[in-house]
mmCIF file of C-alpha atoms in Angstrom:
data_model
loop_
_atom_site.group_PDB
_atom_site.id
_atom_site.type_symbol
_atom_site.label_atom_id
_atom_site.label_comp_id
_atom_site.label_asym_id
_atom_site.label_seq_id
_atom_site.Cartn_x
_atom_site.Cartn_y
_atom_site.Cartn_z
ATOM 1 C CA UNK A 1 0.000 0.000 0.000
ATOM 2 C CA UNK A 2 2.806 2.429 0.876
ATOM 3 C CA UNK A 3 4.426 1.681 -2.471
ATOM 4 C CA UNK A 4 1.258 2.772 -4.262
ATOM 5 C CA UNK A 5 1.071 5.966 -2.188
ATOM 6 C CA UNK A 6 4.700 6.773 -2.972
ATOM 7 C CA UNK A 7 4.203 6.320 -6.705
ATOM 8 C CA UNK A 8 0.803 7.960 -6.975
ATOM 9 C CA UNK A 9 1.218 11.238 -5.090
ATOM 10 C CA UNK A 10 1.668 13.232 -8.296
ATOM 11 C CA UNK A 11 -1.286 11.420 -9.874
ATOM 12 C CA UNK A 12 -3.480 12.287 -6.898
ATOM 13 C CA UNK A 13 -2.385 15.902 -7.296
ATOM 14 C CA UNK A 14 -3.311 15.792 -10.977
ATOM 15 C CA UNK A 15 -6.713 14.281 -10.149
ATOM 16 C CA UNK A 16 -7.389 17.034 -7.606
ATOM 17 C CA UNK A 17 -6.331 19.640 -10.170
ATOM 18 C CA UNK A 18 -8.684 18.085 -12.695
ATOM 19 C CA UNK A 19 -11.586 18.197 -10.229
ATOM 20 C CA UNK A 20 -10.870 21.851 -9.454
ATOM 21 C CA UNK A 21 -10.709 22.720 -13.144
ATOM 22 C CA UNK A 22 -13.960 20.846 -13.698
ATOM 23 C CA UNK A 23 -15.561 22.882 -10.911
ATOM 24 C CA UNK A 24 -14.390 26.112 -12.563
ATOM 25 C CA UNK A 25 -15.689 24.801 -15.894
ATOM 26 C CA UNK A 26 -19.135 24.200 -14.415
ATOM 27 C CA UNK A 27 -19.108 27.646 -12.799
ATOM 28 C CA UNK A 28 -18.188 29.219 -16.139
ATOM 29 C CA UNK A 29 -20.807 27.103 -17.900
ATOM 30 C CA UNK A 30 -23.449 28.835 -15.797
ATOM 31 C CA UNK A 31 -21.701 32.209 -16.327
ATOM 32 C CA UNK A 32 -20.805 32.515 -12.633
ATOM 33 C CA UNK A 33 -17.099 33.210 -13.231
ATOM 34 C CA UNK A 34 -17.763 35.752 -15.970
ATOM 35 C CA UNK A 35 -20.426 37.427 -13.851
ATOM 36 C CA UNK A 36 -18.066 37.764 -10.890
ATOM 37 C CA UNK A 37 -15.176 39.088 -12.978
ATOM 38 C CA UNK A 38 -17.259 41.530 -15.000
ATOM 39 C CA UNK A 39 -18.993 42.897 -11.905
ATOM 40 C CA UNK A 40 -15.691 43.554 -10.119
ATOM 41 C CA UNK A 41 -14.727 47.149 -10.903
ATOM 42 C CA UNK A 42 -11.733 46.907 -8.555
ATOM 43 C CA UNK A 43 -10.145 44.019 -10.560
ATOM 44 C CA UNK A 44 -9.201 42.358 -7.288
ATOM 45 C CA UNK A 45 -10.938 39.168 -8.422
ATOM 46 C CA UNK A 46 -8.612 39.020 -11.441
ATOM 47 C CA UNK A 47 -5.610 39.352 -9.116
ATOM 48 C CA UNK A 48 -6.969 36.631 -6.821
ATOM 49 C CA UNK A 49 -7.502 34.260 -9.741
ATOM 50 C CA UNK A 50 -4.023 34.885 -11.182
ATOM 51 C CA UNK A 51 -2.331 34.301 -7.813
ATOM 52 C CA UNK A 52 -4.302 31.105 -7.301
ATOM 53 C CA UNK A 53 -3.367 29.735 -10.724
ATOM 54 C CA UNK A 54 0.329 30.491 -10.166
ATOM 55 C CA UNK A 55 0.214 28.941 -6.679
ATOM 56 C CA UNK A 56 -1.474 25.829 -8.076
ATOM 57 C CA UNK A 57 1.244 25.498 -10.729
ATOM 58 C CA UNK A 58 3.875 25.655 -7.984
ATOM 59 C CA UNK A 59 1.879 23.117 -5.954
ATOM 60 C CA UNK A 60 1.952 20.680 -8.863
ATOM 61 C CA UNK A 61 5.724 21.110 -9.185
ATOM 62 C CA UNK A 62 6.207 20.527 -5.447
ATOM 63 C CA UNK A 63 3.958 17.463 -5.644
ATOM 64 C CA UNK A 64 6.194 16.059 -8.358
ATOM 65 C CA UNK A 65 9.343 16.715 -6.310
ATOM 66 C CA UNK A 66 7.859 15.176 -3.163
ATOM 67 C CA UNK A 67 6.661 12.186 -5.159
ATOM 68 C CA UNK A 68 10.233 11.702 -6.384
ATOM 69 C CA UNK A 69 11.531 11.875 -2.797
ATOM 70 C CA UNK A 70 8.986 9.265 -1.702
ATOM 71 C CA UNK A 71 9.937 6.915 -4.524
ATOM 72 C CA UNK A 72 13.621 7.302 -3.619
ATOM 73 C CA UNK A 73 12.755 6.441 -0.030
ATOM 74 C CA UNK A 74 10.753 3.416 -1.164
ATOM 75 C CA UNK A 75 13.824 2.090 -2.963
ATOM 76 C CA UNK A 76 15.841 2.682 0.201
ATOM 77 C CA UNK A 77 13.260 0.767 2.269
ATOM 78 C CA UNK A 78 13.393 -2.133 -0.170
ATOM 79 C CA UNK A 79 17.201 -2.265 -0.004
ATOM 80 C CA UNK A 80 17.213 -2.195 3.815
ATOM 81 C CA UNK A 81 14.508 -4.895 4.020
ATOM 82 C CA UNK A 82 16.677 -7.130 1.798
ATOM 83 C CA UNK A 83 19.792 -6.428 3.948
ATOM 84 C CA UNK A 84 21.446 -4.758 1.006
ATOM 85 C CA UNK A 85 23.510 -1.569 1.176
ATOM 86 C CA UNK A 86 21.590 1.465 -0.112
ATOM 87 C CA UNK A 87 22.434 2.347 -3.669
ATOM 88 C CA UNK A 88 24.426 5.496 -4.396
ATOM 89 C CA UNK A 89 21.731 6.891 -6.657
ATOM 90 C CA UNK A 90 19.639 8.750 -4.043
ATOM 91 C CA UNK A 91 19.205 12.387 -4.974
ATOM 92 C CA UNK A 92 17.454 15.451 -3.608
ATOM 93 C CA UNK A 93 16.930 16.023 0.088
ATOM 94 C CA UNK A 94 16.925 12.305 0.855
ATOM 95 C CA UNK A 95 20.301 11.862 -0.836
ATOM 96 C CA UNK A 96 21.751 14.763 1.157
ATOM 97 C CA UNK A 97 20.305 13.254 4.347
ATOM 98 C CA UNK A 98 21.899 9.869 3.670
ATOM 99 C CA UNK A 99 25.271 11.502 2.915
ATOM 100 C CA UNK A 100 25.156 13.400 6.201
ATOM 101 C CA UNK A 101 24.029 10.272 8.052
ATOM 102 C CA UNK A 102 26.953 8.263 6.682
ATOM 103 C CA UNK A 103 29.399 10.986 7.754
ATOM 104 C CA UNK A 104 27.915 11.279 11.235
ATOM 105 C CA UNK A 105 30.163 9.834 13.945
ATOM 106 C CA UNK A 106 27.529 9.092 16.612
ATOM 107 C CA UNK A 107 24.234 7.210 16.464
ATOM 108 C CA UNK A 108 21.945 10.159 17.253
ATOM 109 C CA UNK A 109 20.240 11.221 14.027
ATOM 110 C CA UNK A 110 17.564 13.427 15.640
ATOM 111 C CA UNK A 111 19.077 16.693 14.419
ATOM 112 C CA UNK A 112 19.402 15.376 10.873
ATOM 113 C CA UNK A 113 15.799 14.148 10.869
ATOM 114 C CA UNK A 114 14.543 17.508 12.140
ATOM 115 C CA UNK A 115 16.551 19.314 9.489
ATOM 116 C CA UNK A 116 15.195 16.957 6.807
ATOM 117 C CA UNK A 117 11.606 17.574 7.959
ATOM 118 C CA UNK A 118 12.133 21.342 8.103
ATOM 119 C CA UNK A 119 13.575 21.376 4.584
ATOM 120 C CA UNK A 120 10.600 19.435 3.239
ATOM 121 C CA UNK A 121 8.014 21.642 4.933
ATOM 122 C CA UNK A 122 9.822 24.893 4.121
ATOM 123 C CA UNK A 123 9.123 24.192 0.465
ATOM 124 C CA UNK A 124 5.433 24.662 1.250
ATOM 125 C CA UNK A 125 5.813 27.937 3.160
ATOM 126 C CA UNK A 126 5.133 30.114 0.124
ATOM 127 C CA UNK A 127 1.924 28.217 -0.642
ATOM 128 C CA UNK A 128 0.601 28.727 2.898
ATOM 129 C CA UNK A 129 1.552 32.403 2.692
ATOM 130 C CA UNK A 130 -0.274 32.805 -0.620
ATOM 131 C CA UNK A 131 -3.403 31.143 0.780
ATOM 132 C CA UNK A 132 -3.468 33.805 3.506
ATOM 133 C CA UNK A 133 -2.830 36.503 0.886
ATOM 134 C CA UNK A 134 -5.842 35.307 -1.114
ATOM 135 C CA UNK A 135 -8.051 35.532 1.955
ATOM 136 C CA UNK A 136 -6.733 39.015 2.782
ATOM 137 C CA UNK A 137 -7.328 40.160 -0.796
ATOM 138 C CA UNK A 138 -10.916 38.976 -0.517
ATOM 139 C CA UNK A 139 -11.332 41.035 2.654
ATOM 140 C CA UNK A 140 -9.685 43.990 0.925
ATOM 141 C CA UNK A 141 -12.245 43.642 -1.853
ATOM 142 C CA UNK A 142 -14.977 43.736 0.779
ATOM 143 C CA UNK A 143 -13.680 47.055 2.106
ATOM 144 C CA UNK A 144 -13.221 48.506 -1.386
ATOM 145 C CA UNK A 145 -16.737 47.404 -2.330
ATOM 146 C CA UNK A 146 -18.294 49.085 0.679
ATOM 147 C CA UNK A 147 -16.335 52.259 -0.068
ATOM 148 C CA UNK A 148 -17.645 52.219 -3.635
ATOM 149 C CA UNK A 149 -21.127 51.574 -2.311
ATOM 150 C CA UNK A 150 -21.091 54.453 0.165
ATOM 151 C CA UNK A 151 -19.370 57.054 -2.030
ATOM 152 C CA UNK A 152 -22.573 57.978 -3.961
ATOM 153 C CA UNK A 153 -24.269 58.851 -0.666
ATOM 154 C CA UNK A 154 -22.312 62.113 -0.613
ATOM 155 C CA UNK A 155 -23.971 63.186 -3.857
ATOM 156 C CA UNK A 156 -27.455 63.327 -2.325
ATOM 157 C CA UNK A 157 -28.510 66.963 -2.051
ATOM 158 C CA UNK A 158 -32.243 66.681 -2.569
ATOM 159 C CA UNK A 159 -34.817 64.012 -3.227
ATOM 160 C CA UNK A 160 -34.853 63.324 -6.952
ATOM 161 C CA UNK A 161 -36.271 59.991 -8.153
ATOM 162 C CA UNK A 162 -33.982 59.849 -11.197
ATOM 163 C CA UNK A 163 -30.932 60.693 -9.085
ATOM 164 C CA UNK A 164 -31.895 58.106 -6.498
ATOM 165 C CA UNK A 165 -32.194 55.491 -9.211
ATOM 166 C CA UNK A 166 -28.676 56.238 -10.437
ATOM 167 C CA UNK A 167 -27.331 56.203 -6.901
ATOM 168 C CA UNK A 168 -28.945 52.860 -6.117
ATOM 169 C CA UNK A 169 -27.496 51.416 -9.316
ATOM 170 C CA UNK A 170 -24.038 52.673 -8.353
ATOM 171 C CA UNK A 171 -24.408 51.339 -4.807
ATOM 172 C CA UNK A 172 -25.421 47.918 -6.096
ATOM 173 C CA UNK A 173 -22.202 47.860 -8.141
ATOM 174 C CA UNK A 174 -20.163 48.496 -4.998
ATOM 175 C CA UNK A 175 -22.019 45.740 -3.169
ATOM 176 C CA UNK A 176 -21.274 43.368 -6.055
ATOM 177 C CA UNK A 177 -17.555 44.155 -5.739
ATOM 178 C CA UNK A 178 -17.676 43.445 -2.005
ATOM 179 C CA UNK A 179 -19.513 40.143 -2.351
ATOM 180 C CA UNK A 180 -17.717 38.711 -5.384
ATOM 181 C CA UNK A 181 -14.191 39.524 -4.170
ATOM 182 C CA UNK A 182 -14.984 38.041 -0.755
ATOM 183 C CA UNK A 183 -16.353 34.907 -2.400
ATOM 184 C CA UNK A 184 -13.325 34.614 -4.702
ATOM 185 C CA UNK A 185 -10.914 35.031 -1.787
ATOM 186 C CA UNK A 186 -12.692 32.469 0.387
ATOM 187 C CA UNK A 187 -12.949 29.815 -2.346
ATOM 188 C CA UNK A 188 -9.374 30.102 -3.643
ATOM 189 C CA UNK A 189 -7.866 30.356 -0.154
ATOM 190 C CA UNK A 190 -9.747 27.251 1.008
ATOM 191 C CA UNK A 191 -8.767 25.278 -2.087
ATOM 192 C CA UNK A 192 -5.102 26.237 -1.790
ATOM 193 C CA UNK A 193 -5.023 25.341 1.914
ATOM 194 C CA UNK A 194 -6.518 21.941 1.076
ATOM 195 C CA UNK A 195 -3.932 21.368 -1.661
ATOM 196 C CA UNK A 196 -0.981 22.219 0.557
ATOM 197 C CA UNK A 197 -2.444 20.186 3.429
ATOM 198 C CA UNK A 198 -2.098 17.158 1.160
ATOM 199 C CA UNK A 199 1.606 17.957 0.684
ATOM 200 C CA UNK A 200 2.154 18.617 4.397
ATOM 201 C CA UNK A 201 0.566 15.296 5.368
ATOM 202 C CA UNK A 202 2.597 13.414 2.759
ATOM 203 C CA UNK A 203 5.839 15.082 3.859
ATOM 204 C CA UNK A 204 5.123 14.380 7.550
ATOM 205 C CA UNK A 205 4.467 10.725 6.753
ATOM 206 C CA UNK A 206 7.748 10.501 4.854
ATOM 207 C CA UNK A 207 9.689 11.978 7.790
ATOM 208 C CA UNK A 208 8.016 9.529 10.203
ATOM 209 C CA UNK A 209 8.845 6.529 8.030
ATOM 210 C CA UNK A 210 12.419 7.739 7.617
ATOM 211 C CA UNK A 211 12.795 8.185 11.386
ATOM 212 C CA UNK A 212 11.600 4.608 11.977
ATOM 213 C CA UNK A 213 13.904 3.244 9.287
ATOM 214 C CA UNK A 214 16.950 5.123 10.618
ATOM 215 C CA UNK A 215 16.226 3.961 14.160
ATOM 216 C CA UNK A 216 15.974 0.335 13.040
ATOM 217 C CA UNK A 217 19.189 0.590 11.018
ATOM 218 C CA UNK A 218 21.076 2.176 13.911
ATOM 219 C CA UNK A 219 19.811 -0.468 16.318
ATOM 220 C CA UNK A 220 21.290 -3.072 14.023
ATOM 221 C CA UNK A 221 24.589 -1.265 13.912
ATOM 222 C CA UNK A 222 24.157 0.162 10.432
ATOM 223 C CA UNK A 223 26.132 3.306 9.694
#
């Protein structure tokens, strides 16, 4: 089962991406995306969408790299289970960890494992930051929308039905900005957090399995 998880992380990421794209396709099919973008006079929704697409592209790249690390570790597990010396072909963070472990003079690998885990999770820091940025941009759109909605109130000097109609139309445009940018920020921020949670969980599992493997090897006197 672990072998399938190691090999299929990038495929799971692609499936999730496909489901998200299908959701956007359905929203566009019912003109929801176009309605939100066209109603946003602040263009904050465009910025939110662009940031989300770029962050998702980075997430796919990180999923591929983590999938490669997990497959390298799977080969290491197989070699250790067969009492064979690990091959010299390990690359990436796992390869650097094994090199440092082989050069280490004592049997305590806690510091190396913590450094390995920190390096894996630090790759995801930008994604978590961008998910917060998306949420903050949605809140910024809320404020901008309310400002746009309340600005026409200063133009009221006397009761004129035609003027009131224009003011209400302008106020409804500001309310649309507030609602659509908030919705865009909430949806994209939630999706991005979910995507990077998948990477965090996969990286944490890899560190746990590596810690167990190193402990077993050291108990058996392996370098």
